[in-house]
Structures are given as structure tokens and as C-alpha cells.
PDB file of C-alpha atoms in Angstrom:
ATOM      1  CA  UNK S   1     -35.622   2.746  28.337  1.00  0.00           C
ATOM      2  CA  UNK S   2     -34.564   0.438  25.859  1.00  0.00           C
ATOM      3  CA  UNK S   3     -31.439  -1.128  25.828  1.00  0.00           C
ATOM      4  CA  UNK S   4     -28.694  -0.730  23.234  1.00  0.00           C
ATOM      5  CA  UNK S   5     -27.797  -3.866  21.191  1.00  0.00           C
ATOM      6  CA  UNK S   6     -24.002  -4.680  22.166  1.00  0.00           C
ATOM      7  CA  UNK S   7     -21.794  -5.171  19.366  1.00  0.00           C
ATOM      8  CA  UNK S   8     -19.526  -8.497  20.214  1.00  0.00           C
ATOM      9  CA  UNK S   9     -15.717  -8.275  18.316  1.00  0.00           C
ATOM     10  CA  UNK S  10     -14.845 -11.304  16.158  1.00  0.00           C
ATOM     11  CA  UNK S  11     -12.259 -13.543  17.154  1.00  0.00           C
ATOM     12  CA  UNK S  12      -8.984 -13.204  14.960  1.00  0.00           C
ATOM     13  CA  UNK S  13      -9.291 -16.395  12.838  1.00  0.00           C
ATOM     14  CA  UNK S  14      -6.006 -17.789  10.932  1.00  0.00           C
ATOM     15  CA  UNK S  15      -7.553 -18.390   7.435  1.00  0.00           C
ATOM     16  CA  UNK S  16      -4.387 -18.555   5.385  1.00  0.00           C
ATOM     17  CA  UNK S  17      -5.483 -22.034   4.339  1.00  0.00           C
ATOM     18  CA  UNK S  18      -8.867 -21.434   3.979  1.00  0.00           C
ATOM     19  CA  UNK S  19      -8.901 -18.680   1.804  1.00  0.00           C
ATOM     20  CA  UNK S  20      -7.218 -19.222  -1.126  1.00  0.00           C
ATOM     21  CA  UNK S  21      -6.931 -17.601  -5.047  1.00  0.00           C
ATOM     22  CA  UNK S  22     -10.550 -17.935  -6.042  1.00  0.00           C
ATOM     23  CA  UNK S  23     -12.050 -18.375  -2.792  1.00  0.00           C
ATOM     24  CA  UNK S  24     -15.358 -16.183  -1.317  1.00  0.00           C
ATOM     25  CA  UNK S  25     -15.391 -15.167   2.231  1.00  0.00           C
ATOM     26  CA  UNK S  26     -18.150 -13.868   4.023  1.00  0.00           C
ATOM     27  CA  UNK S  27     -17.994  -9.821   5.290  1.00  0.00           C
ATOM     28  CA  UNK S  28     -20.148  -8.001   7.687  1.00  0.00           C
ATOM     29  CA  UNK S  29     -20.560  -4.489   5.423  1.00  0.00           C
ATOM     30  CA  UNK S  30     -22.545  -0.910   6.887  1.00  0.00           C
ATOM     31  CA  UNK S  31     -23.865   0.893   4.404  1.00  0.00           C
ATOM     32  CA  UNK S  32     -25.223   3.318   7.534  1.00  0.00           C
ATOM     33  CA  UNK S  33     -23.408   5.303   9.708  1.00  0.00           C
ATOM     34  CA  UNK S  34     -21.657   4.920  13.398  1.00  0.00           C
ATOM     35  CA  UNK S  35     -24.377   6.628  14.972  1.00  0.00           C
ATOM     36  CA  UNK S  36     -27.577   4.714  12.651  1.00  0.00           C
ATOM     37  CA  UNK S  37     -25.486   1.290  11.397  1.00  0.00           C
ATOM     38  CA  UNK S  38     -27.475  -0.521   8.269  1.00  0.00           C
ATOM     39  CA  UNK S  39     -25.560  -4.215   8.655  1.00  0.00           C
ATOM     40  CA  UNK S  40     -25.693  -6.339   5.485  1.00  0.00           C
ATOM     41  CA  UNK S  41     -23.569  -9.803   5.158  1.00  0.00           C
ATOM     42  CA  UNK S  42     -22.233 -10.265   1.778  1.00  0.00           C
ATOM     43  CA  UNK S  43     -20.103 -12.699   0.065  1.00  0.00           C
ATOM     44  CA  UNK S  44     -17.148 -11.300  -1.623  1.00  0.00           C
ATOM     45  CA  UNK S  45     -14.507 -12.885  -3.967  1.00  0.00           C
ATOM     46  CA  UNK S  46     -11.045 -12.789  -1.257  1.00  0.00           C
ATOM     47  CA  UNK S  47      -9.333 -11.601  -4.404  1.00  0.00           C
ATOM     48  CA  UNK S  48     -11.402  -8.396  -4.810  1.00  0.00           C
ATOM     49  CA  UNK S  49     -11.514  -8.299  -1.292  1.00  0.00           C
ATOM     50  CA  UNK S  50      -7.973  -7.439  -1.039  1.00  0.00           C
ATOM     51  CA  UNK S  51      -7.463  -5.410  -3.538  1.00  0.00           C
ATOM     52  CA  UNK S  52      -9.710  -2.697  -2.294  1.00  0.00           C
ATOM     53  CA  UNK S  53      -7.855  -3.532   1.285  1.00  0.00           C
ATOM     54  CA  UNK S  54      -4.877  -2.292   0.043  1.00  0.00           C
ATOM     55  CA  UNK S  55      -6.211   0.340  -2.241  1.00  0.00           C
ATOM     56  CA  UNK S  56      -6.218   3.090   0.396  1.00  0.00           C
ATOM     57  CA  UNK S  57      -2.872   2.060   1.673  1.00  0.00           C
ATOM     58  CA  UNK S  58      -1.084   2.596  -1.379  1.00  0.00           C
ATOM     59  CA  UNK S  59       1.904   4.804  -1.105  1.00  0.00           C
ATOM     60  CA  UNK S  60       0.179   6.703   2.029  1.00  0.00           C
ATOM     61  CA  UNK S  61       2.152   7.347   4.858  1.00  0.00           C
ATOM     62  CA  UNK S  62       2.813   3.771   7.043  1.00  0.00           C
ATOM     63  CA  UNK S  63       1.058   2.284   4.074  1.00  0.00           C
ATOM     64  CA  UNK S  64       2.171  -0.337   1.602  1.00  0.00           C
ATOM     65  CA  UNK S  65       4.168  -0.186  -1.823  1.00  0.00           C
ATOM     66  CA  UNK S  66       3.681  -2.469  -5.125  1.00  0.00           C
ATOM     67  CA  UNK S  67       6.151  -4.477  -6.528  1.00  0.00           C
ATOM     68  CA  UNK S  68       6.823  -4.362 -10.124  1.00  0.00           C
ATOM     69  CA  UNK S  69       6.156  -8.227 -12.517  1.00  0.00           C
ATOM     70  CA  UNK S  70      10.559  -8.166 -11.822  1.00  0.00           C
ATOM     71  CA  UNK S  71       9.888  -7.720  -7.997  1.00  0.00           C
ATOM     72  CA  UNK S  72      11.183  -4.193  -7.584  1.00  0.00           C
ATOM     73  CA  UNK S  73       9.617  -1.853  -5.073  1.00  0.00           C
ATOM     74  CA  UNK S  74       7.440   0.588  -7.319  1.00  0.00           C
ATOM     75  CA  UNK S  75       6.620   3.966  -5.724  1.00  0.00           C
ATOM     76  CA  UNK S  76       3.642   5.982  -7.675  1.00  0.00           C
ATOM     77  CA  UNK S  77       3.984   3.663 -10.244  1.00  0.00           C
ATOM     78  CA  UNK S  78       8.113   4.012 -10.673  1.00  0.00           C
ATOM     79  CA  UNK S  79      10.220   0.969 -10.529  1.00  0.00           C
ATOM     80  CA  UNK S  80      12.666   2.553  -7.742  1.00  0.00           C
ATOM     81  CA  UNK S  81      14.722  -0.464  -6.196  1.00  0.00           C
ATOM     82  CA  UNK S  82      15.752  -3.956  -6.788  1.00  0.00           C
ATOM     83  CA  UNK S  83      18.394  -6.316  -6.700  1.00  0.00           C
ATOM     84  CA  UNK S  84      20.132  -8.071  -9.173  1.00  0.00           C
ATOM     85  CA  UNK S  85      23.287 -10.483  -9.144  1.00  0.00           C
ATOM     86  CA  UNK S  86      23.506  -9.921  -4.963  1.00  0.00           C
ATOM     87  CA  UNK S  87      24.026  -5.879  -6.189  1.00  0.00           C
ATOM     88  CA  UNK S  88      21.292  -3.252  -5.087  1.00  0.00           C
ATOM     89  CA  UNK S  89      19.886  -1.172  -7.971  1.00  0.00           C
ATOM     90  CA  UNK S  90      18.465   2.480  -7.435  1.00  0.00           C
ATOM     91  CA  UNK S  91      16.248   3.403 -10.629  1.00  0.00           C
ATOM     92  CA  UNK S  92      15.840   7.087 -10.231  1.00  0.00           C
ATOM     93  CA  UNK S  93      16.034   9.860 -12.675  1.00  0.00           C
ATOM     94  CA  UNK S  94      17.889  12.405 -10.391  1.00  0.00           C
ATOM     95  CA  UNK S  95      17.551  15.893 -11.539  1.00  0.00           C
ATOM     96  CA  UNK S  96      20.360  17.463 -13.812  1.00  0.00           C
ATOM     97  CA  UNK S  97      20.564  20.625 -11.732  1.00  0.00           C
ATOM     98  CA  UNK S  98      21.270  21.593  -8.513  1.00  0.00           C
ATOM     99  CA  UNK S  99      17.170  21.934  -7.115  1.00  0.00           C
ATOM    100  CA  UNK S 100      18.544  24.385  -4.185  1.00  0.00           C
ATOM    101  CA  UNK S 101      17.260  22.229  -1.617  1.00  0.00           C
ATOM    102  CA  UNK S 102      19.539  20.543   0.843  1.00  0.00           C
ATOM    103  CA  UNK S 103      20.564  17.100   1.012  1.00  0.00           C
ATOM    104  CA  UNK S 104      19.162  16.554  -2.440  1.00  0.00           C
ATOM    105  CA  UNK S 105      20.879  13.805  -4.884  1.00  0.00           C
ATOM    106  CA  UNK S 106      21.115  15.506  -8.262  1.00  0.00           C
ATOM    107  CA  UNK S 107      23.209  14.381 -11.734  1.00  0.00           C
ATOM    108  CA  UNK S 108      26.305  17.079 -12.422  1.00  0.00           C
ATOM    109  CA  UNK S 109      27.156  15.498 -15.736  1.00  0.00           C
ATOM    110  CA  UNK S 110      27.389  11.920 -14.925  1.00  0.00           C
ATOM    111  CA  UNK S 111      28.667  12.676 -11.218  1.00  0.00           C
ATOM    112  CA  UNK S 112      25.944  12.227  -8.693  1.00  0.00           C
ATOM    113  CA  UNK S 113      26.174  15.300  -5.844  1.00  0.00           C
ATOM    114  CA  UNK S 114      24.611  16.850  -2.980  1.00  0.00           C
ATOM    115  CA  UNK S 115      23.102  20.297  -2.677  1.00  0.00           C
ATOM    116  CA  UNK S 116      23.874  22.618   0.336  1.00  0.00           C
ATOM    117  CA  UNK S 117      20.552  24.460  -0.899  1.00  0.00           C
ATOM    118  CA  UNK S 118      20.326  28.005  -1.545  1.00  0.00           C
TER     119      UNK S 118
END
């Protein structure tokens, strides 16, 4: 019987200075599956490397947020929170009648309130 290739893990290397803006790094990529794995080195700008890192992660649950060009935390593409002169800013666009669901912010004429829900 043949024996099965082992796979060996890669040792956790600190690149930070290494891989800069404009850099290429090298990536092990299957284009196969677990069971029949087609291995094919390629080198990758770490620019675009990242970007589709984070891609999937993007407002999914335990994933990561964007920041707006100001630096406040965008969610789906909405500016929601920042800070400015030590003061924390909430951009929302509450509703402007009660939604019937409880615990929900919502704008009563200029006075911000709660629902009890329906």
C-alpha cells in the first residue's frame, strides 16, 4: 500500500517588516479539493492579498468592519460611529415611528425613545 504524502504546517513567520505596500509574497493555492488537492505556488501582490483576506470577513458575524477616509466605523457601507473633539458621535437615522419591537431607539419628533413593542 502506498503511503500518503504528510502535509507539514508552516511555521508562523513575523513578516510585518518584510511585507510592505507594494511588496509580493509567495502563497501555496489548491485549486483541487480536500480529498484530491491540485497545489500551485503563486506570487501575489500582499496588497491584493489582503483585500480578498478580509473580503469574506466583512460585516459577518466575529468578522471585521471598514473605517470610513474620517476614521469612523462604517457598517454596510454607513458611517455609524466616530469621535470628534474627545465627544462620541452616533450617525444613525433612527426610525420616526415606534417599529413595535422592544428595546428599539426610534425619533418621536426630535426626542429619541424606546419601544416596549407591541
Amino acid at each position: 500500500m502506498a503511503e500518503t504524502p504528510q502535509q507539514k504546517p508552516l511555521q508562523d513567520l513575523d513578516l510585518a517588516e518584510a511585507v510592505t505596500a507594494g511588496a509580493t509574497v509567495l502563497a501555496l493555492v489548491n485549486w483541487g479539493t480536500a480529498d484530491t488537492p491540485a497545489w500551485q505556488a503563486l506570487r501575489l501582490p500582499a496588497d491584493l492579498l489582503g483585500q480578498y483576506a478580509l473580503k469574506g470577513q466583512r460585516d459577518a458575524p466575529g468578522g471585521v468592519v471598514a473605517l470610513s477616509d474620517s476614521g469612523n466605523l462604517m457598517i454596510s457601507g454607513v458611517e455609524i460611529l466616530g469621535m470628534k473633539d474627545n465627544n462620541l458621535l452616533i450617525h444613525v437615522d433612527f426610525p420616526e415611528r415606534d417599529p413595535g419591537i422592544k428595546g428599539t431607539v426610534w425619533n418621536n419628533g426630535g426626542y429619541l425613545c424606546i419601544s416596549e413593542g407591541s
